[in-house]
Structures are given as structure tokens and as C-alpha cells.
Amino acid sequence: MKTTLLNKAFVGATLIMSTMAISVTATAATLKGTDTLNVVSINGQATKAFKPVQLPEGKVLVEVKYQDLFSYRADDSGTWVKSEPLFFTLDVAPQSNYQINTPTKLVSEADARRFIKNPSIQLSEDGAEPRQLPLQNHSQLMADMLVSHPSK
């Protein structure tokens, strides 16, 4: 089978585009949640559940949701503990890898409910020592935005 000039150009263009896509992916910042603390959206754009999320550089609004199933006996169907949507802002540095966790291990339904009443996360960047960040519910976020951007 003869290889035409058009086929060679197509193969070359495909190779260049693939290389560019791989290099963009390799340099993007990421955010990873946990099995119980899931990243729901970035700047209002829905994300894929339980996967590391690619982040744009600069300030972003992150929406997370906590949920876990607590069962105490083998025949118990369990009790779901779920939070409302919770938010925090993050100033994303290029090529950084962020990880969020609950501040402590939540081993009981009571622990989870205490966390939901006073939510905060541990945020680590590139494996460094984590720092604690408070989470806000929707009402708190809107109140902060109103204070930060008063009408004229």
C-alpha cells in the first residue's frame, strides 16, 4: 500500500497534537479528594466523582461534599451522613498537586456530624505539611461575597 503525502501529513499532525495534549496535561495542577470528601465542582463546573481534578491557574472556587455510611452490625443497613455543598477558595499554583482530607479520622456517626457542624479540611500542596482551611456553606459564601463586593 502506498503512503501518500496526505497520509504522512495527517500522521505528523496527529503526533504533534498528541504531544501537545500530553504536555498540557503533565503541567496542569490537580486536586484530589477522598472516598468520603468528594470534589463536586470547580468554579461551578461539575467534576467527575472520585478522580483527581485538573485545576486552572489562579484563584478558584472549590465545592466539596462529605458523605459516609456508618453501620455497626453485620445485619445493619447503615446510616448515611451527608453534608450540604461546602466551599473554599484556592489560589492555584501551576503544576501543583493538592490533596484534601478531613482534619481527623471520622470513625463514628457522631464524629461525622460534629465535622458537618464545624467543617474544615486539611489541604496539602505537593506533599507538604497540610494546613487547615475552614469550609463555608452556600449562605456563608454568599454573605462573604456580598461583604467583599458591596453594591454601588
PDB file of C-alpha atoms in Angstrom:
ATOM      1  CA  MET A   1       0.000   0.000   0.000  1.00  0.00           C
ATOM      2  CA  LYS A   2       1.406   3.372  -0.992  1.00  0.00           C
ATOM      3  CA  THR A   3       1.750   6.045   1.613  1.00  0.00           C
ATOM      4  CA  THR A   4       0.657   9.366   0.222  1.00  0.00           C
ATOM      5  CA  LEU A   5       1.885  12.771   1.198  1.00  0.00           C
ATOM      6  CA  LEU A   6      -1.550  13.499   2.687  1.00  0.00           C
ATOM      7  CA  ASN A   7      -1.358  10.426   4.947  1.00  0.00           C
ATOM      8  CA  LYS A   8       2.116  11.431   6.134  1.00  0.00           C
ATOM      9  CA  ALA A   9       0.892  14.960   6.914  1.00  0.00           C
ATOM     10  CA  PHE A  10      -2.102  13.574   8.827  1.00  0.00           C
ATOM     11  CA  VAL A  11       0.094  11.233  10.873  1.00  0.00           C
ATOM     12  CA  GLY A  12       2.532  14.078  11.596  1.00  0.00           C
ATOM     13  CA  ALA A  13      -0.238  16.460  12.664  1.00  0.00           C
ATOM     14  CA  THR A  14      -1.768  13.769  14.922  1.00  0.00           C
ATOM     15  CA  LEU A  15       1.607  13.128  16.569  1.00  0.00           C
ATOM     16  CA  ILE A  16       2.174  16.849  17.207  1.00  0.00           C
ATOM     17  CA  MET A  17      -1.327  17.319  18.664  1.00  0.00           C
ATOM     18  CA  SER A  18      -0.922  14.259  20.903  1.00  0.00           C
ATOM     19  CA  THR A  19       2.404  15.547  22.209  1.00  0.00           C
ATOM     20  CA  MET A  20       0.883  18.956  22.943  1.00  0.00           C
ATOM     21  CA  ALA A  21      -2.061  17.379  24.800  1.00  0.00           C
ATOM     22  CA  ILE A  22       0.271  15.243  26.901  1.00  0.00           C
ATOM     23  CA  SER A  23       2.474  18.227  27.805  1.00  0.00           C
ATOM     24  CA  VAL A  24      -0.546  20.364  28.792  1.00  0.00           C
ATOM     25  CA  THR A  25      -1.880  17.520  30.955  1.00  0.00           C
ATOM     26  CA  ALA A  26       1.502  16.993  32.597  1.00  0.00           C
ATOM     27  CA  THR A  27       1.796  20.657  33.624  1.00  0.00           C
ATOM     28  CA  ALA A  28      -1.751  21.157  34.936  1.00  0.00           C
ATOM     29  CA  ALA A  29      -2.357  21.477  38.662  1.00  0.00           C
ATOM     30  CA  THR A  30      -4.571  18.803  40.254  1.00  0.00           C
ATOM     31  CA  LEU A  31      -6.796  18.433  43.302  1.00  0.00           C
ATOM     32  CA  LYS A  32      -7.602  15.062  44.821  1.00  0.00           C
ATOM     33  CA  GLY A  33     -10.357  14.365  47.334  1.00  0.00           C
ATOM     34  CA  THR A  34     -11.027  11.200  49.319  1.00  0.00           C
ATOM     35  CA  ASP A  35     -13.672   8.476  49.283  1.00  0.00           C
ATOM     36  CA  THR A  36     -15.731  10.488  51.764  1.00  0.00           C
ATOM     37  CA  LEU A  37     -14.786  14.063  50.807  1.00  0.00           C
ATOM     38  CA  ASN A  38     -15.570  14.446  47.124  1.00  0.00           C
ATOM     39  CA  VAL A  39     -14.733  17.425  44.871  1.00  0.00           C
ATOM     40  CA  VAL A  40     -18.094  18.307  43.251  1.00  0.00           C
ATOM     41  CA  SER A  41     -17.205  21.337  41.141  1.00  0.00           C
ATOM     42  CA  ILE A  42     -14.511  23.856  40.292  1.00  0.00           C
ATOM     43  CA  ASN A  43     -15.749  27.387  39.563  1.00  0.00           C
ATOM     44  CA  GLY A  44     -19.259  25.965  39.170  1.00  0.00           C
ATOM     45  CA  GLN A  45     -18.230  23.353  36.580  1.00  0.00           C
ATOM     46  CA  ALA A  46     -19.112  19.790  37.629  1.00  0.00           C
ATOM     47  CA  THR A  47     -16.253  17.328  38.037  1.00  0.00           C
ATOM     48  CA  LYS A  48     -16.002  13.557  37.694  1.00  0.00           C
ATOM     49  CA  ALA A  49     -16.585  11.827  41.009  1.00  0.00           C
ATOM     50  CA  PHE A  50     -13.616  10.386  42.906  1.00  0.00           C
ATOM     51  CA  LYS A  51     -10.998  11.384  40.316  1.00  0.00           C
ATOM     52  CA  PRO A  52      -8.180  13.903  40.599  1.00  0.00           C
ATOM     53  CA  VAL A  53      -9.444  17.179  39.147  1.00  0.00           C
ATOM     54  CA  GLN A  54      -7.391  19.404  36.869  1.00  0.00           C
ATOM     55  CA  LEU A  55      -7.278  22.999  38.108  1.00  0.00           C
ATOM     56  CA  PRO A  56      -6.786  26.220  36.188  1.00  0.00           C
ATOM     57  CA  GLU A  57      -4.064  28.532  37.450  1.00  0.00           C
ATOM     58  CA  GLY A  58      -5.187  31.371  39.734  1.00  0.00           C
ATOM     59  CA  LYS A  59      -7.990  31.728  42.243  1.00  0.00           C
ATOM     60  CA  VAL A  60     -10.683  29.036  42.069  1.00  0.00           C
ATOM     61  CA  LEU A  61     -13.851  28.233  43.994  1.00  0.00           C
ATOM     62  CA  VAL A  62     -13.970  24.583  45.032  1.00  0.00           C
ATOM     63  CA  GLU A  63     -17.204  22.828  46.002  1.00  0.00           C
ATOM     64  CA  VAL A  64     -16.919  19.640  48.067  1.00  0.00           C
ATOM     65  CA  LYS A  65     -19.390  17.320  49.703  1.00  0.00           C
ATOM     66  CA  TYR A  66     -18.868  14.929  52.581  1.00  0.00           C
ATOM     67  CA  GLN A  67     -20.700  11.602  52.738  1.00  0.00           C
ATOM     68  CA  ASP A  68     -20.073   8.339  54.517  1.00  0.00           C
ATOM     69  CA  LEU A  69     -22.042   5.257  55.508  1.00  0.00           C
ATOM     70  CA  PHE A  70     -21.836   4.121  59.120  1.00  0.00           C
ATOM     71  CA  SER A  71     -23.015   0.635  60.064  1.00  0.00           C
ATOM     72  CA  TYR A  72     -22.376  -1.008  63.388  1.00  0.00           C
ATOM     73  CA  ARG A  73     -23.580  -4.586  62.931  1.00  0.00           C
ATOM     74  CA  ALA A  74     -23.410  -7.032  60.042  1.00  0.00           C
ATOM     75  CA  ASP A  75     -27.212  -7.042  59.681  1.00  0.00           C
ATOM     76  CA  ASP A  76     -27.418  -3.223  59.861  1.00  0.00           C
ATOM     77  CA  SER A  77     -28.082  -1.439  56.545  1.00  0.00           C
ATOM     78  CA  GLY A  78     -26.261   1.592  57.943  1.00  0.00           C
ATOM     79  CA  THR A  79     -26.866   5.296  58.211  1.00  0.00           C
ATOM     80  CA  TRP A  80     -25.685   7.783  55.609  1.00  0.00           C
ATOM     81  CA  VAL A  81     -24.247  11.032  56.923  1.00  0.00           C
ATOM     82  CA  LYS A  82     -24.068  13.676  54.208  1.00  0.00           C
ATOM     83  CA  SER A  83     -23.149  17.338  54.193  1.00  0.00           C
ATOM     84  CA  GLU A  84     -24.680  20.106  52.169  1.00  0.00           C
ATOM     85  CA  PRO A  85     -22.378  21.547  49.491  1.00  0.00           C
ATOM     86  CA  LEU A  86     -19.352  23.151  51.161  1.00  0.00           C
ATOM     87  CA  PHE A  87     -16.957  25.667  49.602  1.00  0.00           C
ATOM     88  CA  PHE A  88     -13.425  27.000  49.842  1.00  0.00           C
ATOM     89  CA  THR A  89     -11.229  29.140  47.624  1.00  0.00           C
ATOM     90  CA  LEU A  90      -7.792  28.126  46.499  1.00  0.00           C
ATOM     91  CA  ASP A  91      -5.045  30.136  44.819  1.00  0.00           C
ATOM     92  CA  VAL A  92      -3.713  27.514  42.407  1.00  0.00           C
ATOM     93  CA  ALA A  93      -0.036  27.470  41.530  1.00  0.00           C
ATOM     94  CA  PRO A  94       0.924  25.923  38.179  1.00  0.00           C
ATOM     95  CA  GLN A  95       1.959  22.256  38.214  1.00  0.00           C
ATOM     96  CA  SER A  96       0.992  21.794  41.878  1.00  0.00           C
ATOM     97  CA  ASN A  97      -0.733  18.746  43.293  1.00  0.00           C
ATOM     98  CA  TYR A  98      -3.253  19.392  46.057  1.00  0.00           C
ATOM     99  CA  GLN A  99      -4.842  16.851  48.396  1.00  0.00           C
ATOM    100  CA  ILE A 100      -7.779  17.453  50.755  1.00  0.00           C
ATOM    101  CA  ASN A 101      -8.698  15.400  53.819  1.00  0.00           C
ATOM    102  CA  THR A 102     -10.859  15.753  56.884  1.00  0.00           C
ATOM    103  CA  PRO A 103      -8.839  17.150  59.825  1.00  0.00           C
ATOM    104  CA  THR A 104      -9.222  13.916  61.799  1.00  0.00           C
ATOM    105  CA  LYS A 105     -10.334  10.392  61.008  1.00  0.00           C
ATOM    106  CA  LEU A 106     -14.120  10.254  61.332  1.00  0.00           C
ATOM    107  CA  VAL A 107     -14.825   6.807  62.736  1.00  0.00           C
ATOM    108  CA  SER A 108     -18.365   7.264  64.026  1.00  0.00           C
ATOM    109  CA  GLU A 109     -21.609   8.860  63.002  1.00  0.00           C
ATOM    110  CA  ALA A 110     -21.166  11.338  65.887  1.00  0.00           C
ATOM    111  CA  ASP A 111     -17.681  12.306  64.591  1.00  0.00           C
ATOM    112  CA  ALA A 112     -19.138  12.912  61.117  1.00  0.00           C
ATOM    113  CA  ARG A 113     -21.990  15.039  62.458  1.00  0.00           C
ATOM    114  CA  ARG A 114     -19.522  17.138  64.502  1.00  0.00           C
ATOM    115  CA  PHE A 115     -17.443  17.641  61.355  1.00  0.00           C
ATOM    116  CA  ILE A 116     -20.522  18.785  59.388  1.00  0.00           C
ATOM    117  CA  LYS A 117     -21.471  21.291  62.120  1.00  0.00           C
ATOM    118  CA  ASN A 118     -17.989  22.859  62.023  1.00  0.00           C
ATOM    119  CA  PRO A 119     -16.480  21.847  58.664  1.00  0.00           C
ATOM    120  CA  SER A 120     -12.840  22.357  57.797  1.00  0.00           C
ATOM    121  CA  ILE A 121     -10.306  20.481  55.716  1.00  0.00           C
ATOM    122  CA  GLN A 122      -6.622  19.733  55.716  1.00  0.00           C
ATOM    123  CA  LEU A 123      -5.086  20.913  52.425  1.00  0.00           C
ATOM    124  CA  SER A 124      -1.623  19.776  51.404  1.00  0.00           C
ATOM    125  CA  GLU A 125       0.294  21.024  48.391  1.00  0.00           C
ATOM    126  CA  ASP A 126       2.863  18.764  46.744  1.00  0.00           C
ATOM    127  CA  GLY A 127       3.037  16.557  49.845  1.00  0.00           C
ATOM    128  CA  ALA A 128       3.992  19.422  52.184  1.00  0.00           C
ATOM    129  CA  GLU A 129       2.683  19.758  55.738  1.00  0.00           C
ATOM    130  CA  PRO A 130      -1.108  20.261  55.483  1.00  0.00           C
ATOM    131  CA  ARG A 131      -2.783  23.481  56.527  1.00  0.00           C
ATOM    132  CA  GLN A 132      -6.296  23.737  57.892  1.00  0.00           C
ATOM    133  CA  LEU A 133      -8.930  25.623  55.892  1.00  0.00           C
ATOM    134  CA  PRO A 134     -12.481  26.374  57.013  1.00  0.00           C
ATOM    135  CA  LEU A 135     -15.320  25.329  54.722  1.00  0.00           C
ATOM    136  CA  GLN A 136     -18.371  27.505  54.106  1.00  0.00           C
ATOM    137  CA  ASN A 137     -21.920  26.540  53.269  1.00  0.00           C
ATOM    138  CA  HIS A 138     -23.764  28.348  50.470  1.00  0.00           C
ATOM    139  CA  SER A 139     -25.255  31.028  52.751  1.00  0.00           C
ATOM    140  CA  GLN A 140     -21.879  31.845  54.304  1.00  0.00           C
ATOM    141  CA  LEU A 141     -20.276  32.030  50.865  1.00  0.00           C
ATOM    142  CA  MET A 142     -22.945  34.437  49.587  1.00  0.00           C
ATOM    143  CA  ALA A 143     -22.623  36.618  52.698  1.00  0.00           C
ATOM    144  CA  ASP A 144     -18.842  36.836  52.230  1.00  0.00           C
ATOM    145  CA  MET A 145     -19.270  37.720  48.567  1.00  0.00           C
ATOM    146  CA  LEU A 146     -21.737  40.481  49.463  1.00  0.00           C
ATOM    147  CA  VAL A 147     -19.326  41.947  52.011  1.00  0.00           C
ATOM    148  CA  SER A 148     -16.398  41.695  49.569  1.00  0.00           C
ATOM    149  CA  HIS A 149     -18.311  43.246  46.647  1.00  0.00           C
ATOM    150  CA  PRO A 150     -20.813  45.774  48.009  1.00  0.00           C
ATOM    151  CA  SER A 151     -23.266  47.265  45.522  1.00  0.00           C
ATOM    152  CA  LYS A 152     -22.748  50.867  44.444  1.00  0.00           C
TER     153      LYS A 152
END
